[in-house]
Amino acid sequence: MAQNAVGRLFRSQNSSSLRQSIGSITQTRGISRHAVPTFTPTTSPELDQALNRFREELFIPFSLGQQQRRLMFRQKYADRLEQEPVTANLGEEEFLLRPMDPQSRPTKNEAIEVISLMKNTTDWKNLVPLLSGLRLSNRVLKSSRMEWIVRKAAEANALGVMLECAKQVERTGVQLNEVGFVQRLFFELHRKAQRAEFQGPEVTKAWSIATQLVGLMERPGHVQHDVAKDPKRRPFLIGILLELSAARALSEFGGKDQDGMVRLYSQRLLGSWPLGNFNGETTEWVAVDQMLQENIPIYNGMKLALQVQGVPHERSVAPALKNRLNELNQLIAKQLKNAPEKVQQKPTVGLVQAQLLYQG
């Protein structure tokens, strides 16, 4: 029926009638059902221009009604639309409809290129509206792309932006229920603390982000109902929480487990151990490197925990913690010994972390 209405619209030869008819169609969509994402100024004119293109050529058109999009994207209406400009209302914003080639609309790959232009926290604040607009426009990024975004955010000291994306899951689609993505996010929090030598404000910040992320995992949009696939039950996540809580105890609280978090996460780590990635028979280096990325934070977390006052004498956790630390020590030593020569010459991420934190 809508298509017939558009057809009747352009069969009219009378200019004023055309304007009147177009107006009647646009008024059926006076207010968008979606708020069109808005960007804030960045530190780069190139980035500002790229973000504006996504808003003007993708996000706004997808916020319009179906009939209005037809006016813009169907070539047979282009001349008429040029002759009779139409303004659509999007809330308090007015948008001038103009002919567009649907094949020229920004793509997901271009979105990745835009994100690569983000260099600091000022730039990265625009990630929330960018992901929101992509979701609005049915441009869903793959999990591997999301992991790449986490790495880039970490390089810009903008992991707090990833937390904000997760808080606004209904807008951004950033969910905390997929193991690979969550693992990358927590690994970067581990590296954030590691670069600060597990002392001072960076540890506090990493701990704050980590605990807020864990809290979000209990909320709608993030819950993983399959226990076997639930990231928050995995040793790598609990191990990083143990590492950060122990680092805080040693750095901020004079070595005391002031809030009981070190003891709590020690217990949880031991209980989650069967779900860990500890296969000593694996020799393929990509898999081994992934294992190191998971297990080095666990190893370091247990070492730090055993330095916190009272923990070495806690009968409910200390003996088991020491046994698991010894097991993991043997596994890591074996993996490092068998690292291929080319990997030793050009260390991978897991090997670098082992070289930084593993003492044998």
Coordinates of C-alpha atoms in Angstrom, one line a residue:
M1 CA 0.0 0.0 0.0
A2 CA 2.9 2.4 0.9
Q3 CA 4.5 1.6 -2.5
N4 CA 1.3 2.4 -4.3
A5 CA 1.2 5.7 -2.4
V6 CA 4.7 6.6 -3.6
G7 CA 3.8 5.7 -7.1
R8 CA 0.8 7.9 -7.1
L9 CA 2.9 10.7 -5.6
F10 CA 5.2 10.9 -8.6
R11 CA 2.6 10.3 -11.3
S12 CA 1.2 13.8 -10.4
Q13 CA 2.4 16.6 -12.8
N14 CA 1.3 19.5 -10.7
S15 CA 4.3 21.0 -8.7
S16 CA 2.2 22.3 -5.7
S17 CA 0.3 19.0 -5.6
L18 CA 3.6 17.1 -5.6
R19 CA 4.9 19.2 -2.7
Q20 CA 1.7 18.7 -0.8
S21 CA 1.7 14.9 -1.4
I22 CA 5.3 14.5 -0.4
G23 CA 4.6 16.5 2.8
S24 CA 1.7 14.2 3.7
I25 CA 4.0 11.2 3.4
T26 CA 6.8 12.7 5.4
Q27 CA 4.4 13.8 8.1
T28 CA 3.5 10.1 8.7
R29 CA 7.0 9.9 10.2
G30 CA 7.2 13.2 12.0
I31 CA 9.3 11.8 14.8
S32 CA 11.8 9.0 14.5
R33 CA 11.3 5.9 16.7
H34 CA 15.1 6.0 17.2
A35 CA 17.2 8.9 18.6
V36 CA 19.8 9.6 15.9
P37 CA 23.3 9.2 17.5
T38 CA 25.2 12.4 17.7
F39 CA 29.0 12.8 17.8
T40 CA 31.1 15.1 19.8
P41 CA 34.1 17.0 18.3
T42 CA 37.3 14.9 18.1
T43 CA 41.0 15.9 17.9
S44 CA 41.1 15.1 14.2
P45 CA 39.2 16.9 11.3
E46 CA 39.5 13.7 9.3
L47 CA 37.8 11.7 12.1
D48 CA 35.1 14.4 12.5
Q49 CA 34.4 14.2 8.7
A50 CA 34.3 10.4 8.7
L51 CA 31.9 10.3 11.7
N52 CA 29.6 12.9 10.1
R53 CA 29.4 10.9 6.9
F54 CA 28.2 7.9 8.9
R55 CA 25.6 10.0 10.6
E56 CA 24.4 11.8 7.4
E57 CA 24.5 8.9 5.0
L58 CA 23.6 5.9 7.2
F59 CA 22.2 6.7 10.6
I60 CA 19.8 9.4 9.7
P61 CA 18.3 7.5 6.6
F62 CA 17.8 4.4 8.8
S63 CA 15.9 6.6 11.3
L64 CA 13.4 7.7 8.6
G65 CA 10.3 5.9 7.6
Q66 CA 10.2 3.3 4.9
Q67 CA 8.5 5.6 2.4
Q68 CA 11.0 8.4 3.1
R69 CA 13.9 6.1 2.5
R70 CA 12.3 5.1 -0.9
L71 CA 12.2 8.7 -1.9
M72 CA 16.0 8.9 -1.2
F73 CA 17.3 5.6 -2.5
R74 CA 15.2 4.8 -5.5
Q75 CA 16.7 6.3 -8.7
K76 CA 13.4 6.8 -10.4
Y77 CA 12.5 9.4 -7.8
A78 CA 15.8 11.3 -7.9
D79 CA 14.9 14.0 -10.3
R80 CA 11.6 14.8 -8.7
L81 CA 13.3 15.0 -5.2
E82 CA 15.9 17.3 -6.6
Q83 CA 13.2 19.6 -8.0
E84 CA 11.0 19.5 -4.9
P85 CA 13.2 19.3 -1.7
V86 CA 11.6 17.6 1.2
T87 CA 12.4 18.1 4.9
A88 CA 11.8 15.4 7.4
N89 CA 11.5 15.9 11.1
L90 CA 13.6 13.8 13.4
G91 CA 12.6 14.9 16.9
E92 CA 13.9 18.5 17.1
E93 CA 16.1 18.0 14.1
E94 CA 15.2 18.7 10.5
F95 CA 16.8 16.6 7.7
L96 CA 16.7 17.5 4.1
L97 CA 16.0 14.4 2.0
R98 CA 18.2 14.0 -1.0
P99 CA 18.9 11.3 -3.6
M100 CA 21.4 8.7 -2.5
D101 CA 22.9 5.7 -4.0
P102 CA 22.3 2.8 -1.6
Q103 CA 25.6 1.2 -2.8
S104 CA 27.5 4.2 -1.6
R105 CA 26.4 4.0 2.0
P106 CA 29.2 3.5 4.6
T107 CA 30.1 -0.2 5.3
K108 CA 31.2 -2.1 8.4
N109 CA 34.7 -2.2 7.1
E110 CA 34.7 1.6 6.8
A111 CA 33.5 1.7 10.4
I112 CA 36.6 -0.2 11.4
E113 CA 38.7 2.3 9.5
V114 CA 37.0 5.2 11.4
I115 CA 37.7 3.5 14.7
S116 CA 41.4 3.2 13.7
L117 CA 41.5 7.0 13.6
M118 CA 40.6 7.3 17.3
K119 CA 43.8 8.1 19.2
N120 CA 42.8 9.3 22.6
T121 CA 39.9 9.3 25.2
T122 CA 38.4 12.4 23.6
D123 CA 38.1 10.5 20.3
W124 CA 36.9 7.3 21.9
K125 CA 34.0 8.9 23.6
N126 CA 32.3 8.7 20.2
L127 CA 32.4 4.9 20.2
V128 CA 29.0 4.7 22.0
P129 CA 27.1 6.7 19.4
L130 CA 29.0 5.0 16.5
L131 CA 28.1 1.5 17.7
S132 CA 24.6 2.6 18.5
G133 CA 24.2 4.0 14.9
L134 CA 25.6 0.8 13.4
R135 CA 23.2 -1.3 15.4
L136 CA 20.3 1.0 14.4
S137 CA 21.5 0.5 10.7
N138 CA 21.6 -3.3 11.0
R139 CA 25.4 -3.3 10.8
V140 CA 26.5 -5.9 13.3
L141 CA 30.2 -6.3 13.9
K142 CA 31.7 -9.8 14.3
S143 CA 33.1 -10.9 17.6
S144 CA 36.6 -10.8 16.2
R145 CA 36.1 -7.2 15.3
M146 CA 34.9 -6.4 18.8
E147 CA 38.0 -8.0 20.2
W148 CA 40.1 -5.8 17.9
I149 CA 38.2 -2.7 19.2
V150 CA 39.0 -3.7 22.8
R151 CA 42.7 -3.8 21.9
K152 CA 42.6 -0.4 20.2
A153 CA 40.7 1.0 23.2
A154 CA 43.3 -0.3 25.6
E155 CA 46.1 1.3 23.5
A156 CA 44.3 4.7 23.9
N157 CA 43.7 4.1 27.7
A158 CA 40.0 4.1 26.9
L159 CA 38.8 0.8 28.4
G160 CA 36.3 2.8 30.4
V161 CA 34.5 3.5 27.1
M162 CA 34.1 -0.2 26.6
L163 CA 32.4 -0.3 30.1
E164 CA 30.1 2.5 29.0
C165 CA 29.2 0.5 25.8
A166 CA 28.3 -2.5 27.9
K167 CA 26.2 -0.4 30.2
Q168 CA 24.2 0.8 27.2
V169 CA 23.8 -2.7 25.7
E170 CA 20.4 -1.9 24.3
R171 CA 21.9 0.8 22.2
T172 CA 25.3 -0.6 21.4
G173 CA 24.7 -4.3 21.4
V174 CA 27.9 -4.8 23.4
Q175 CA 27.2 -7.9 25.4
L176 CA 29.3 -9.6 28.1
N177 CA 28.2 -13.2 27.5
E178 CA 30.7 -14.4 24.9
V179 CA 33.9 -15.9 26.2
G180 CA 36.3 -14.6 23.6
F181 CA 35.2 -11.0 23.8
V182 CA 35.1 -11.0 27.7
Q183 CA 38.5 -12.7 27.8
R184 CA 40.1 -10.0 25.6
L185 CA 38.5 -7.3 27.7
F186 CA 39.8 -8.7 31.0
F187 CA 43.2 -9.5 29.6
E188 CA 43.6 -5.8 28.7
L189 CA 42.6 -4.9 32.2
H190 CA 45.3 -7.2 33.4
R191 CA 47.8 -5.5 31.1
K192 CA 46.7 -2.1 32.3
A193 CA 47.6 -3.1 35.8
Q194 CA 50.8 -4.9 34.7
R195 CA 52.1 -1.7 32.9
A196 CA 51.8 0.1 36.3
E197 CA 53.6 -2.8 38.0
F198 CA 50.4 -3.6 39.9
Q199 CA 50.6 -0.5 42.0
G200 CA 48.8 2.8 42.3
P201 CA 45.8 4.5 40.5
E202 CA 46.0 2.3 37.4
V203 CA 45.3 -0.8 39.5
T204 CA 42.4 0.9 41.2
K205 CA 41.0 1.9 37.9
A206 CA 41.4 -1.5 36.4
W207 CA 39.7 -3.0 39.5
S208 CA 36.8 -0.6 39.3
I209 CA 36.2 -1.4 35.6
A210 CA 36.5 -5.2 36.2
T211 CA 34.1 -5.3 39.1
Q212 CA 31.5 -3.1 37.2
L213 CA 31.8 -5.5 34.3
V214 CA 31.1 -8.5 36.5
G215 CA 28.1 -6.7 38.0
L216 CA 26.7 -6.1 34.5
M217 CA 27.0 -9.8 33.7
E218 CA 24.1 -10.4 36.0
R219 CA 21.8 -8.0 34.2
P220 CA 19.5 -8.5 31.2
G221 CA 21.3 -8.3 27.9
H222 CA 24.5 -9.9 29.3
V223 CA 23.4 -13.1 31.1
Q224 CA 24.8 -16.3 29.6
H225 CA 22.4 -19.0 30.5
D226 CA 24.6 -21.9 29.3
V227 CA 26.9 -22.6 32.3
A228 CA 29.6 -24.1 30.2
K229 CA 29.8 -20.9 28.1
D230 CA 29.5 -18.4 31.0
P231 CA 32.6 -16.2 31.0
K232 CA 32.2 -15.2 34.6
R233 CA 32.7 -18.8 35.7
R234 CA 36.0 -19.2 33.9
P235 CA 39.3 -19.3 35.8
F236 CA 40.8 -16.6 33.5
L237 CA 38.3 -14.0 34.6
I238 CA 38.3 -15.0 38.3
G239 CA 42.1 -15.2 38.2
I240 CA 42.3 -11.6 37.0
L241 CA 39.9 -10.5 39.7
L242 CA 42.1 -12.2 42.2
E243 CA 45.2 -10.6 40.7
L244 CA 43.7 -7.1 40.9
S245 CA 42.2 -7.5 44.4
A246 CA 45.6 -8.8 45.7
A247 CA 47.5 -6.0 44.0
R248 CA 45.1 -3.5 45.7
A249 CA 45.6 -5.2 49.0
L250 CA 49.4 -4.9 48.7
S251 CA 49.4 -1.4 47.1
E252 CA 46.6 0.4 48.9
F253 CA 45.9 -1.4 52.2
G254 CA 49.3 -2.2 53.5
G255 CA 49.1 -5.9 52.5
K256 CA 45.8 -6.5 54.3
D257 CA 42.8 -8.2 52.7
Q258 CA 40.7 -5.3 53.9
D259 CA 37.5 -6.1 52.1
G260 CA 37.9 -9.9 52.0
M261 CA 38.1 -10.0 48.2
V262 CA 41.4 -11.8 48.0
R263 CA 40.0 -14.7 50.1
L264 CA 36.8 -14.7 48.2
Y265 CA 38.4 -14.8 44.7
S266 CA 40.9 -17.4 45.9
Q267 CA 38.0 -19.7 46.8
R268 CA 36.2 -19.0 43.6
L269 CA 39.3 -19.6 41.5
L270 CA 39.9 -23.0 43.1
G271 CA 36.3 -23.9 42.6
S272 CA 36.4 -23.0 38.9
W273 CA 39.6 -24.8 38.2
P274 CA 38.0 -27.7 36.2
L275 CA 36.8 -25.2 33.6
G276 CA 40.3 -23.8 32.9
N277 CA 42.6 -24.1 29.9
F278 CA 45.4 -26.3 31.3
N279 CA 46.0 -28.9 28.6
G280 CA 49.7 -29.8 28.9
E281 CA 49.6 -31.9 25.7
T282 CA 48.8 -29.0 23.4
T283 CA 51.9 -28.2 21.3
E284 CA 50.5 -26.0 18.5
W285 CA 51.8 -22.6 19.3
V286 CA 48.7 -20.5 18.6
A287 CA 46.8 -22.6 21.1
V288 CA 49.7 -22.5 23.6
D289 CA 50.0 -18.7 23.3
Q290 CA 46.3 -18.4 24.0
M291 CA 46.8 -20.7 27.0
L292 CA 49.6 -18.4 28.3
Q293 CA 47.4 -15.3 27.9
E294 CA 44.8 -17.0 30.1
N295 CA 47.1 -18.6 32.6
I296 CA 49.8 -16.0 33.3
P297 CA 47.3 -13.7 35.0
I298 CA 46.1 -16.6 37.1
Y299 CA 49.6 -17.6 38.0
N300 CA 50.4 -14.0 39.0
G301 CA 47.2 -13.6 40.9
M302 CA 47.9 -16.6 43.0
K303 CA 51.5 -15.4 43.7
L304 CA 50.2 -12.0 44.7
A305 CA 47.4 -13.5 46.8
L306 CA 49.9 -15.6 48.8
Q307 CA 51.7 -12.3 49.7
V308 CA 48.6 -10.8 51.3
Q309 CA 48.5 -11.0 55.1
G310 CA 46.7 -14.0 56.4
V311 CA 46.2 -15.8 53.1
P312 CA 49.2 -18.1 53.4
H313 CA 47.9 -19.3 56.8
E314 CA 44.2 -19.6 55.7
R315 CA 43.6 -23.4 55.9
S316 CA 40.6 -23.2 53.6
V317 CA 42.5 -21.8 50.6
A318 CA 46.3 -21.7 51.2
P319 CA 47.2 -25.4 50.7
A320 CA 45.1 -25.8 47.6
L321 CA 46.3 -22.4 46.2
K322 CA 49.9 -23.5 46.6
N323 CA 49.2 -26.8 44.9
R324 CA 47.5 -25.2 41.9
L325 CA 50.3 -22.6 41.7
N326 CA 52.9 -25.4 41.6
E327 CA 50.9 -27.2 38.8
L328 CA 50.6 -24.1 36.8
N329 CA 54.3 -23.3 37.3
Q330 CA 55.2 -26.7 35.8
L331 CA 52.9 -26.2 32.8
I332 CA 54.2 -22.7 32.0
A333 CA 57.8 -23.9 32.4
K334 CA 57.2 -26.7 29.9
Q335 CA 55.4 -24.4 27.4
L336 CA 58.2 -21.8 27.5
K337 CA 60.9 -24.5 27.1
N338 CA 59.1 -25.7 23.9
A339 CA 58.5 -22.3 22.4
P340 CA 59.6 -22.4 18.7
E341 CA 62.7 -20.5 17.8
K342 CA 60.8 -18.1 15.5
V343 CA 58.5 -17.2 18.4
Q344 CA 61.4 -16.6 20.7
Q345 CA 62.9 -14.2 18.2
K346 CA 59.6 -12.4 17.7
P347 CA 57.6 -13.0 20.9
T348 CA 53.8 -13.4 20.7
V349 CA 51.5 -11.7 23.2
G350 CA 51.3 -14.7 25.6
L351 CA 55.1 -15.2 25.5
V352 CA 55.7 -11.5 26.2
Q353 CA 53.4 -11.7 29.3
A354 CA 55.2 -14.8 30.5
Q355 CA 58.6 -13.1 30.1
L356 CA 57.3 -10.1 32.1
L357 CA 55.6 -12.0 35.0
Y358 CA 56.8 -15.6 35.1
Q359 CA 59.7 -16.3 37.4
G360 CA 59.8 -20.1 37.6

